[in-house]
Amino acid sequence: MIACTAPSLSANALSFPPTDFAILNPDTGVAIGRSRYRVDSTSDGATLDGENGYFDGQTDVETAHLELDAAGQQPRQVEFDHTFYNADKSILMRAHVDLKSGAATCIDNSSGQVSTQSATLSFPADTWAGASIVIPIQDILRAGVKGASRRLHVFNCAPSPKIFAINVNVDPGSAVWTSYGAEALRVEVRPDFGWLNVIIAPFVPKLHAWFDPNDGWAFVGDEAARYYKGPKIMLVKTRDSVRAAREGK
């Protein structure tokens, strides 16, 4: 891995118009749902909203609050909530964290019994959660970093509240991503366990995300587990969203 200077995040990183994605089974390529994400400006930063709807009636709703620093330049995540619903609208899982106070809660009802675990954590300044991790990754790409690795932190319920150090590894060049049908640059995100990486890393799930170099490094999809130890899903930006972005709609 190549060490690199961390680029400075800017308010421009908060630009993410309403975007539609197809949700695919990554093993078969069959569509299993639809997703939409957007970032809306607020007086002190922005709010990210996302909803995944599955054809079997399940839904996931994600909300994140982002603030800019006093100079109005550096965004950071201050709150995160991701709730997973069964088809009957009961809660399957929920992750919630206030990164200012450190209060975090993880709910897991997947076994049929309610399990709630809470903790107060101390978050590093470069901590992100959920889809908001796209923001620092895009800034890395806009800074021209390729074929290199950068270290960040993420919050996740695994299954209790935890902070993970991660490595963001950028491929050296773009290639046609078949699922997207166009050129894209792949980025891999995986936990960093230091010297234990040699032993643990092969068994740890990782996230792959793709960005379009011909569309301002727009996020065009990813492949990851739906939630901790959950089924794998793939998001792929729909061609209608691609067309609308390029026509300025």
PDB file of C-alpha atoms in Angstrom:
ATOM      1  CA  MET A   1       0.000   0.000   0.000  1.00  0.00           C
ATOM      2  CA  ILE A   2       1.137   3.539  -0.779  1.00  0.00           C
ATOM      3  CA  ALA A   3       0.880   6.216   1.906  1.00  0.00           C
ATOM      4  CA  CYS A   4      -0.762   9.425   0.695  1.00  0.00           C
ATOM      5  CA  THR A   5      -1.525  12.860   2.060  1.00  0.00           C
ATOM      6  CA  ALA A   6      -5.168  13.129   3.108  1.00  0.00           C
ATOM      7  CA  PRO A   7      -6.980  15.580   0.821  1.00  0.00           C
ATOM      8  CA  SER A   8      -9.053  18.345   2.352  1.00  0.00           C
ATOM      9  CA  LEU A   9     -12.792  17.735   2.241  1.00  0.00           C
ATOM     10  CA  SER A  10     -14.828  20.607   0.861  1.00  0.00           C
ATOM     11  CA  ALA A  11     -18.435  21.694   0.886  1.00  0.00           C
ATOM     12  CA  ASN A  12     -18.588  20.648  -2.788  1.00  0.00           C
ATOM     13  CA  ALA A  13     -18.483  17.048  -1.541  1.00  0.00           C
ATOM     14  CA  LEU A  14     -22.056  17.493  -0.291  1.00  0.00           C
ATOM     15  CA  SER A  15     -23.437  17.713  -3.836  1.00  0.00           C
ATOM     16  CA  PHE A  16     -25.499  14.543  -4.435  1.00  0.00           C
ATOM     17  CA  PRO A  17     -28.726  15.043  -6.436  1.00  0.00           C
ATOM     18  CA  PRO A  18     -31.613  12.519  -6.172  1.00  0.00           C
ATOM     19  CA  THR A  19     -30.253   9.317  -7.676  1.00  0.00           C
ATOM     20  CA  ASP A  20     -32.016   6.019  -8.397  1.00  0.00           C
ATOM     21  CA  PHE A  21     -30.350   2.634  -8.098  1.00  0.00           C
ATOM     22  CA  ALA A  22     -31.369  -0.910  -8.908  1.00  0.00           C
ATOM     23  CA  ILE A  23     -30.790  -3.391  -6.080  1.00  0.00           C
ATOM     24  CA  LEU A  24     -29.368  -6.635  -7.459  1.00  0.00           C
ATOM     25  CA  ASN A  25     -28.480 -10.042  -6.127  1.00  0.00           C
ATOM     26  CA  PRO A  26     -24.710  -9.918  -6.825  1.00  0.00           C
ATOM     27  CA  ASP A  27     -24.519 -13.680  -7.417  1.00  0.00           C
ATOM     28  CA  THR A  28     -27.260 -13.816 -10.062  1.00  0.00           C
ATOM     29  CA  GLY A  29     -27.576 -10.216 -11.280  1.00  0.00           C
ATOM     30  CA  VAL A  30     -31.354 -10.421 -10.754  1.00  0.00           C
ATOM     31  CA  ALA A  31     -33.076  -7.227  -9.576  1.00  0.00           C
ATOM     32  CA  ILE A  32     -34.538  -7.583  -6.069  1.00  0.00           C
ATOM     33  CA  GLY A  33     -35.532  -3.965  -5.384  1.00  0.00           C
ATOM     34  CA  ARG A  34     -35.086  -0.248  -6.013  1.00  0.00           C
ATOM     35  CA  SER A  35     -33.214   2.450  -4.098  1.00  0.00           C
ATOM     36  CA  ARG A  36     -33.026   6.254  -4.051  1.00  0.00           C
ATOM     37  CA  TYR A  37     -30.509   8.517  -2.302  1.00  0.00           C
ATOM     38  CA  ARG A  38     -30.187  12.295  -2.133  1.00  0.00           C
ATOM     39  CA  VAL A  39     -28.373  15.015  -0.193  1.00  0.00           C
ATOM     40  CA  ASP A  40     -30.246  18.234   0.671  1.00  0.00           C
ATOM     41  CA  SER A  41     -28.576  21.406   1.942  1.00  0.00           C
ATOM     42  CA  THR A  42     -29.402  22.768   5.407  1.00  0.00           C
ATOM     43  CA  SER A  43     -28.437  25.995   7.193  1.00  0.00           C
ATOM     44  CA  ASP A  44     -25.373  24.337   8.772  1.00  0.00           C
ATOM     45  CA  GLY A  45     -24.564  21.550   6.324  1.00  0.00           C
ATOM     46  CA  ALA A  46     -26.684  18.859   4.699  1.00  0.00           C
ATOM     47  CA  THR A  47     -28.948  15.864   5.249  1.00  0.00           C
ATOM     48  CA  LEU A  48     -28.521  12.564   3.430  1.00  0.00           C
ATOM     49  CA  ASP A  49     -31.680  10.510   2.925  1.00  0.00           C
ATOM     50  CA  GLY A  50     -31.910   7.070   1.401  1.00  0.00           C
ATOM     51  CA  GLU A  51     -34.548   4.389   1.043  1.00  0.00           C
ATOM     52  CA  ASN A  52     -34.234   0.858  -0.265  1.00  0.00           C
ATOM     53  CA  GLY A  53     -37.441  -0.922  -1.240  1.00  0.00           C
ATOM     54  CA  TYR A  54     -37.363  -4.651  -1.895  1.00  0.00           C
ATOM     55  CA  PHE A  55     -39.830  -6.527  -4.061  1.00  0.00           C
ATOM     56  CA  ASP A  56     -40.673  -8.804  -1.108  1.00  0.00           C
ATOM     57  CA  GLY A  57     -41.959  -5.792   0.889  1.00  0.00           C
ATOM     58  CA  GLN A  58     -38.926  -5.139   3.099  1.00  0.00           C
ATOM     59  CA  THR A  59     -37.521  -1.597   3.305  1.00  0.00           C
ATOM     60  CA  ASP A  60     -34.429   0.166   4.647  1.00  0.00           C
ATOM     61  CA  VAL A  61     -34.468   3.865   5.592  1.00  0.00           C
ATOM     62  CA  GLU A  62     -31.219   5.769   6.169  1.00  0.00           C
ATOM     63  CA  THR A  63     -30.708   9.338   7.391  1.00  0.00           C
ATOM     64  CA  ALA A  64     -27.457  11.167   8.103  1.00  0.00           C
ATOM     65  CA  HIS A  65     -26.802  14.725   9.272  1.00  0.00           C
ATOM     66  CA  LEU A  66     -23.636  16.501   8.151  1.00  0.00           C
ATOM     67  CA  GLU A  67     -22.240  19.788   9.420  1.00  0.00           C
ATOM     68  CA  LEU A  68     -19.723  22.221   7.986  1.00  0.00           C
ATOM     69  CA  ASP A  69     -17.027  23.775  10.140  1.00  0.00           C
ATOM     70  CA  ALA A  70     -16.986  27.447  11.147  1.00  0.00           C
ATOM     71  CA  ALA A  71     -15.373  28.362   7.828  1.00  0.00           C
ATOM     72  CA  GLY A  72     -18.129  26.529   5.958  1.00  0.00           C
ATOM     73  CA  GLN A  73     -15.660  24.222   4.225  1.00  0.00           C
ATOM     74  CA  GLN A  74     -15.035  20.976   6.104  1.00  0.00           C
ATOM     75  CA  PRO A  75     -18.025  18.576   6.345  1.00  0.00           C
ATOM     76  CA  ARG A  76     -18.260  15.974   9.080  1.00  0.00           C
ATOM     77  CA  GLN A  77     -20.937  13.496  10.027  1.00  0.00           C
ATOM     78  CA  VAL A  78     -22.723  14.265  13.304  1.00  0.00           C
ATOM     79  CA  GLU A  79     -25.665  11.837  13.342  1.00  0.00           C
ATOM     80  CA  PHE A  80     -26.673   8.589  11.638  1.00  0.00           C
ATOM     81  CA  ASP A  81     -29.732   6.361  11.649  1.00  0.00           C
ATOM     82  CA  HIS A  82     -30.366   3.275   9.535  1.00  0.00           C
ATOM     83  CA  THR A  83     -33.516   1.279  10.190  1.00  0.00           C
ATOM     84  CA  PHE A  84     -34.331  -2.007   8.462  1.00  0.00           C
ATOM     85  CA  TYR A  85     -38.000  -3.001   8.281  1.00  0.00           C
ATOM     86  CA  ASN A  86     -39.648  -6.350   7.707  1.00  0.00           C
ATOM     87  CA  ALA A  87     -42.433  -6.625   5.124  1.00  0.00           C
ATOM     88  CA  ASP A  88     -45.002  -6.076   7.909  1.00  0.00           C
ATOM     89  CA  LYS A  89     -43.216  -2.777   8.809  1.00  0.00           C
ATOM     90  CA  SER A  90     -41.888  -4.122  12.115  1.00  0.00           C
ATOM     91  CA  ILE A  91     -38.238  -3.286  12.857  1.00  0.00           C
ATOM     92  CA  LEU A  92     -35.737  -5.951  11.830  1.00  0.00           C
ATOM     93  CA  MET A  93     -32.638  -3.955  12.804  1.00  0.00           C
ATOM     94  CA  ARG A  94     -31.676  -0.397  13.645  1.00  0.00           C
ATOM     95  CA  ALA A  95     -28.399   1.473  14.036  1.00  0.00           C
ATOM     96  CA  HIS A  96     -28.373   4.952  15.551  1.00  0.00           C
ATOM     97  CA  VAL A  97     -25.468   7.130  16.653  1.00  0.00           C
ATOM     98  CA  ASP A  98     -24.924  10.715  17.763  1.00  0.00           C
ATOM     99  CA  LEU A  99     -21.288  11.344  16.913  1.00  0.00           C
ATOM    100  CA  LYS A 100     -21.192  14.517  19.041  1.00  0.00           C
ATOM    101  CA  SER A 101     -22.268  12.917  22.311  1.00  0.00           C
ATOM    102  CA  GLY A 102     -20.927   9.465  21.410  1.00  0.00           C
ATOM    103  CA  ALA A 103     -24.266   7.782  22.237  1.00  0.00           C
ATOM    104  CA  ALA A 104     -24.855   4.735  20.027  1.00  0.00           C
ATOM    105  CA  THR A 105     -27.599   2.103  19.948  1.00  0.00           C
ATOM    106  CA  CYS A 106     -27.924  -1.124  17.990  1.00  0.00           C
ATOM    107  CA  ILE A 107     -31.211  -3.067  17.777  1.00  0.00           C
ATOM    108  CA  ASP A 108     -31.346  -6.602  16.366  1.00  0.00           C
ATOM    109  CA  ASN A 109     -34.686  -8.407  16.156  1.00  0.00           C
ATOM    110  CA  SER A 110     -33.619 -10.889  13.472  1.00  0.00           C
ATOM    111  CA  SER A 111     -33.799 -13.880  15.816  1.00  0.00           C
ATOM    112  CA  GLY A 112     -37.373 -13.072  16.816  1.00  0.00           C
ATOM    113  CA  GLN A 113     -36.266 -11.659  20.156  1.00  0.00           C
ATOM    114  CA  VAL A 114     -35.564  -7.980  20.854  1.00  0.00           C
ATOM    115  CA  SER A 115     -31.870  -7.307  21.427  1.00  0.00           C
ATOM    116  CA  THR A 116     -30.785  -3.746  22.206  1.00  0.00           C
ATOM    117  CA  GLN A 117     -27.163  -2.834  22.873  1.00  0.00           C
ATOM    118  CA  SER A 118     -26.025   0.698  23.720  1.00  0.00           C
ATOM    119  CA  ALA A 119     -22.664   2.309  24.340  1.00  0.00           C
ATOM    120  CA  THR A 120     -20.984   5.706  24.607  1.00  0.00           C
ATOM    121  CA  LEU A 121     -18.031   5.869  22.239  1.00  0.00           C
ATOM    122  CA  SER A 122     -15.272   8.374  21.551  1.00  0.00           C
ATOM    123  CA  PHE A 123     -15.274   9.058  17.809  1.00  0.00           C
ATOM    124  CA  PRO A 124     -12.180  10.114  15.846  1.00  0.00           C
ATOM    125  CA  ALA A 125     -12.762  13.218  13.730  1.00  0.00           C
ATOM    126  CA  ASP A 126     -12.630  11.161  10.514  1.00  0.00           C
ATOM    127  CA  THR A 127     -15.470   8.798  11.481  1.00  0.00           C
ATOM    128  CA  TRP A 128     -18.301   8.129   9.002  1.00  0.00           C
ATOM    129  CA  ALA A 129     -21.281   5.784   8.937  1.00  0.00           C
ATOM    130  CA  GLY A 130     -23.434   4.238   6.236  1.00  0.00           C
ATOM    131  CA  ALA A 131     -23.683   5.745   2.758  1.00  0.00           C
ATOM    132  CA  SER A 132     -21.934   8.940   3.919  1.00  0.00           C
ATOM    133  CA  ILE A 133     -18.594   7.139   3.503  1.00  0.00           C
ATOM    134  CA  VAL A 134     -19.012   8.030  -0.185  1.00  0.00           C
ATOM    135  CA  ILE A 135     -18.239  11.686   0.671  1.00  0.00           C
ATOM    136  CA  PRO A 136     -14.587  11.283   1.773  1.00  0.00           C
ATOM    137  CA  ILE A 137     -13.998   8.668  -0.945  1.00  0.00           C
ATOM    138  CA  GLN A 138     -15.169  11.080  -3.648  1.00  0.00           C
ATOM    139  CA  ASP A 139     -12.868  13.735  -2.237  1.00  0.00           C
ATOM    140  CA  ILE A 140      -9.942  11.311  -2.440  1.00  0.00           C
ATOM    141  CA  LEU A 141     -10.734  10.668  -6.109  1.00  0.00           C
ATOM    142  CA  ARG A 142     -11.207  14.367  -6.915  1.00  0.00           C
ATOM    143  CA  ALA A 143      -7.765  14.995  -5.432  1.00  0.00           C
ATOM    144  CA  GLY A 144      -6.359  12.669  -8.093  1.00  0.00           C
ATOM    145  CA  VAL A 145      -5.420   9.800  -5.782  1.00  0.00           C
ATOM    146  CA  LYS A 146      -5.214   6.459  -7.616  1.00  0.00           C
ATOM    147  CA  GLY A 147      -3.485   3.193  -6.820  1.00  0.00           C
ATOM    148  CA  ALA A 148      -3.165   4.229  -3.181  1.00  0.00           C
ATOM    149  CA  SER A 149      -4.666   3.656   0.251  1.00  0.00           C
ATOM    150  CA  ARG A 150      -6.082   6.025   2.845  1.00  0.00           C
ATOM    151  CA  ARG A 151      -7.106   5.250   6.429  1.00  0.00           C
ATOM    152  CA  LEU A 152     -10.461   6.390   7.880  1.00  0.00           C
ATOM    153  CA  HIS A 153     -12.872   5.249  10.611  1.00  0.00           C
ATOM    154  CA  VAL A 154     -16.439   3.983  10.374  1.00  0.00           C
ATOM    155  CA  PHE A 155     -19.212   3.222  12.849  1.00  0.00           C
ATOM    156  CA  ASN A 156     -21.187  -0.003  12.554  1.00  0.00           C
ATOM    157  CA  CYS A 157     -23.344  -2.363  14.577  1.00  0.00           C
ATOM    158  CA  ALA A 158     -21.343  -5.585  14.619  1.00  0.00           C
ATOM    159  CA  PRO A 159     -23.641  -6.476  16.330  1.00  0.00           C
ATOM    160  CA  SER A 160     -22.904  -4.063  19.229  1.00  0.00           C
ATOM    161  CA  PRO A 161     -21.814  -0.438  18.595  1.00  0.00           C
ATOM    162  CA  LYS A 162     -18.241  -0.405  17.282  1.00  0.00           C
ATOM    163  CA  ILE A 163     -15.715   1.888  15.606  1.00  0.00           C
ATOM    164  CA  PHE A 164     -13.547   0.321  12.922  1.00  0.00           C
ATOM    165  CA  ALA A 165     -10.371   1.641  11.332  1.00  0.00           C
ATOM    166  CA  ILE A 166     -10.618   1.043   7.586  1.00  0.00           C
ATOM    167  CA  ASN A 167      -8.380   1.250   4.563  1.00  0.00           C
ATOM    168  CA  VAL A 168      -9.793   2.859   1.419  1.00  0.00           C
ATOM    169  CA  ASN A 169      -7.889   1.258  -1.461  1.00  0.00           C
ATOM    170  CA  VAL A 170      -8.223   2.907  -4.882  1.00  0.00           C
ATOM    171  CA  ASP A 171      -7.603   0.881  -8.050  1.00  0.00           C
ATOM    172  CA  PRO A 172      -4.817   2.273 -10.259  1.00  0.00           C
ATOM    173  CA  GLY A 173      -7.169   2.820 -13.191  1.00  0.00           C
ATOM    174  CA  SER A 174     -10.730   2.641 -14.470  1.00  0.00           C
ATOM    175  CA  ALA A 175     -12.351  -0.252 -16.326  1.00  0.00           C
ATOM    176  CA  VAL A 176     -15.775  -1.037 -17.722  1.00  0.00           C
ATOM    177  CA  TRP A 177     -18.007  -2.199 -14.883  1.00  0.00           C
ATOM    178  CA  THR A 178     -20.345  -4.651 -16.588  1.00  0.00           C
ATOM    179  CA  SER A 179     -23.258  -4.092 -14.207  1.00  0.00           C
ATOM    180  CA  TYR A 180     -23.142  -0.347 -14.895  1.00  0.00           C
ATOM    181  CA  GLY A 181     -22.382  -0.699 -18.580  1.00  0.00           C
ATOM    182  CA  ALA A 182     -19.724   2.014 -18.624  1.00  0.00           C
ATOM    183  CA  GLU A 183     -16.271   2.942 -17.368  1.00  0.00           C
ATOM    184  CA  ALA A 184     -15.908   3.200 -13.587  1.00  0.00           C
ATOM    185  CA  LEU A 185     -13.149   3.244 -10.993  1.00  0.00           C
ATOM    186  CA  ARG A 186     -13.367   0.642  -8.239  1.00  0.00           C
ATOM    187  CA  VAL A 187     -12.595   1.409  -4.603  1.00  0.00           C
ATOM    188  CA  GLU A 188     -12.258  -1.268  -1.933  1.00  0.00           C
ATOM    189  CA  VAL A 189     -13.026  -0.570   1.726  1.00  0.00           C
ATOM    190  CA  ARG A 190     -11.964  -3.099   4.344  1.00  0.00           C
ATOM    191  CA  PRO A 191     -11.271  -3.019   8.106  1.00  0.00           C
ATOM    192  CA  ASP A 192      -7.668  -2.460   9.187  1.00  0.00           C
ATOM    193  CA  PHE A 193      -6.522  -4.729  12.032  1.00  0.00           C
ATOM    194  CA  GLY A 194      -2.885  -3.662  11.895  1.00  0.00           C
ATOM    195  CA  TRP A 195      -0.420  -6.554  12.123  1.00  0.00           C
ATOM    196  CA  LEU A 196      -3.370  -8.971  12.450  1.00  0.00           C
ATOM    197  CA  ASN A 197      -4.424  -8.197   8.864  1.00  0.00           C
ATOM    198  CA  VAL A 198      -2.426 -11.168   7.574  1.00  0.00           C
ATOM    199  CA  ILE A 199      -4.497 -13.510   9.749  1.00  0.00           C
ATOM    200  CA  ILE A 200      -7.918 -11.829   9.890  1.00  0.00           C
ATOM    201  CA  ALA A 201      -8.340  -9.845   6.656  1.00  0.00           C
ATOM    202  CA  PRO A 202      -9.163 -12.839   4.391  1.00  0.00           C
ATOM    203  CA  PHE A 203     -12.206 -13.619   6.568  1.00  0.00           C
ATOM    204  CA  VAL A 204     -13.576 -10.076   6.965  1.00  0.00           C
ATOM    205  CA  PRO A 205     -16.325  -8.738   4.651  1.00  0.00           C
ATOM    206  CA  LYS A 206     -15.325  -5.805   2.487  1.00  0.00           C
ATOM    207  CA  LEU A 207     -17.149  -3.127   0.523  1.00  0.00           C
ATOM    208  CA  HIS A 208     -16.576  -2.459  -3.160  1.00  0.00           C
ATOM    209  CA  ALA A 209     -17.792   0.852  -4.572  1.00  0.00           C
ATOM    210  CA  TRP A 210     -17.614   2.249  -8.097  1.00  0.00           C
ATOM    211  CA  PHE A 211     -17.311   5.875  -9.279  1.00  0.00           C
ATOM    212  CA  ASP A 212     -17.709   7.342 -12.777  1.00  0.00           C
ATOM    213  CA  PRO A 213     -14.565   9.244 -13.907  1.00  0.00           C
ATOM    214  CA  ASN A 214     -16.556  10.812 -16.768  1.00  0.00           C
ATOM    215  CA  ASP A 215     -19.229  12.241 -14.471  1.00  0.00           C
ATOM    216  CA  GLY A 216     -17.291  14.094 -11.777  1.00  0.00           C
ATOM    217  CA  TRP A 217     -16.567  10.872  -9.846  1.00  0.00           C
ATOM    218  CA  ALA A 218     -20.288  10.328  -9.246  1.00  0.00           C
ATOM    219  CA  PHE A 219     -21.052   7.309  -7.076  1.00  0.00           C
ATOM    220  CA  VAL A 220     -22.586   4.667  -9.357  1.00  0.00           C
ATOM    221  CA  GLY A 221     -22.886   1.612  -7.146  1.00  0.00           C
ATOM    222  CA  ASP A 222     -21.493  -0.764  -4.570  1.00  0.00           C
ATOM    223  CA  GLU A 223     -21.481  -4.351  -3.366  1.00  0.00           C
ATOM    224  CA  ALA A 224     -21.662  -5.145   0.350  1.00  0.00           C
ATOM    225  CA  ALA A 225     -23.666  -6.925   3.025  1.00  0.00           C
ATOM    226  CA  ARG A 226     -27.079  -5.345   3.625  1.00  0.00           C
ATOM    227  CA  TYR A 227     -26.218  -5.306   7.343  1.00  0.00           C
ATOM    228  CA  TYR A 228     -23.803  -7.121   9.676  1.00  0.00           C
ATOM    229  CA  LYS A 229     -23.743 -10.798   8.606  1.00  0.00           C
ATOM    230  CA  GLY A 230     -26.717 -10.067   6.348  1.00  0.00           C
ATOM    231  CA  PRO A 231     -27.267 -10.991   2.692  1.00  0.00           C
ATOM    232  CA  LYS A 232     -25.043  -9.383   0.075  1.00  0.00           C
ATOM    233  CA  ILE A 233     -26.633  -6.803  -2.191  1.00  0.00           C
ATOM    234  CA  MET A 234     -25.429  -4.680  -5.077  1.00  0.00           C
ATOM    235  CA  LEU A 235     -26.585  -1.140  -5.884  1.00  0.00           C
ATOM    236  CA  VAL A 236     -26.235  -0.015  -9.500  1.00  0.00           C
ATOM    237  CA  LYS A 237     -27.108   3.484 -10.684  1.00  0.00           C
ATOM    238  CA  THR A 238     -29.906   3.317 -13.231  1.00  0.00           C
ATOM    239  CA  ARG A 239     -29.356   4.607 -16.753  1.00  0.00           C
ATOM    240  CA  ASP A 240     -32.220   7.117 -16.321  1.00  0.00           C
ATOM    241  CA  SER A 241     -30.323   8.714 -13.426  1.00  0.00           C
ATOM    242  CA  VAL A 242     -27.139   8.782 -15.478  1.00  0.00           C
ATOM    243  CA  ARG A 243     -28.941  10.445 -18.390  1.00  0.00           C
ATOM    244  CA  ALA A 244     -30.630  13.041 -16.161  1.00  0.00           C
ATOM    245  CA  ALA A 245     -27.321  13.947 -14.459  1.00  0.00           C
ATOM    246  CA  ARG A 246     -25.565  14.468 -17.763  1.00  0.00           C
ATOM    247  CA  GLU A 247     -28.440  16.574 -19.105  1.00  0.00           C
ATOM    248  CA  GLY A 248     -28.383  18.710 -15.935  1.00  0.00           C
ATOM    249  CA  LYS A 249     -31.886  17.728 -14.783  1.00  0.00           C
TER     250      LYS A 249
END
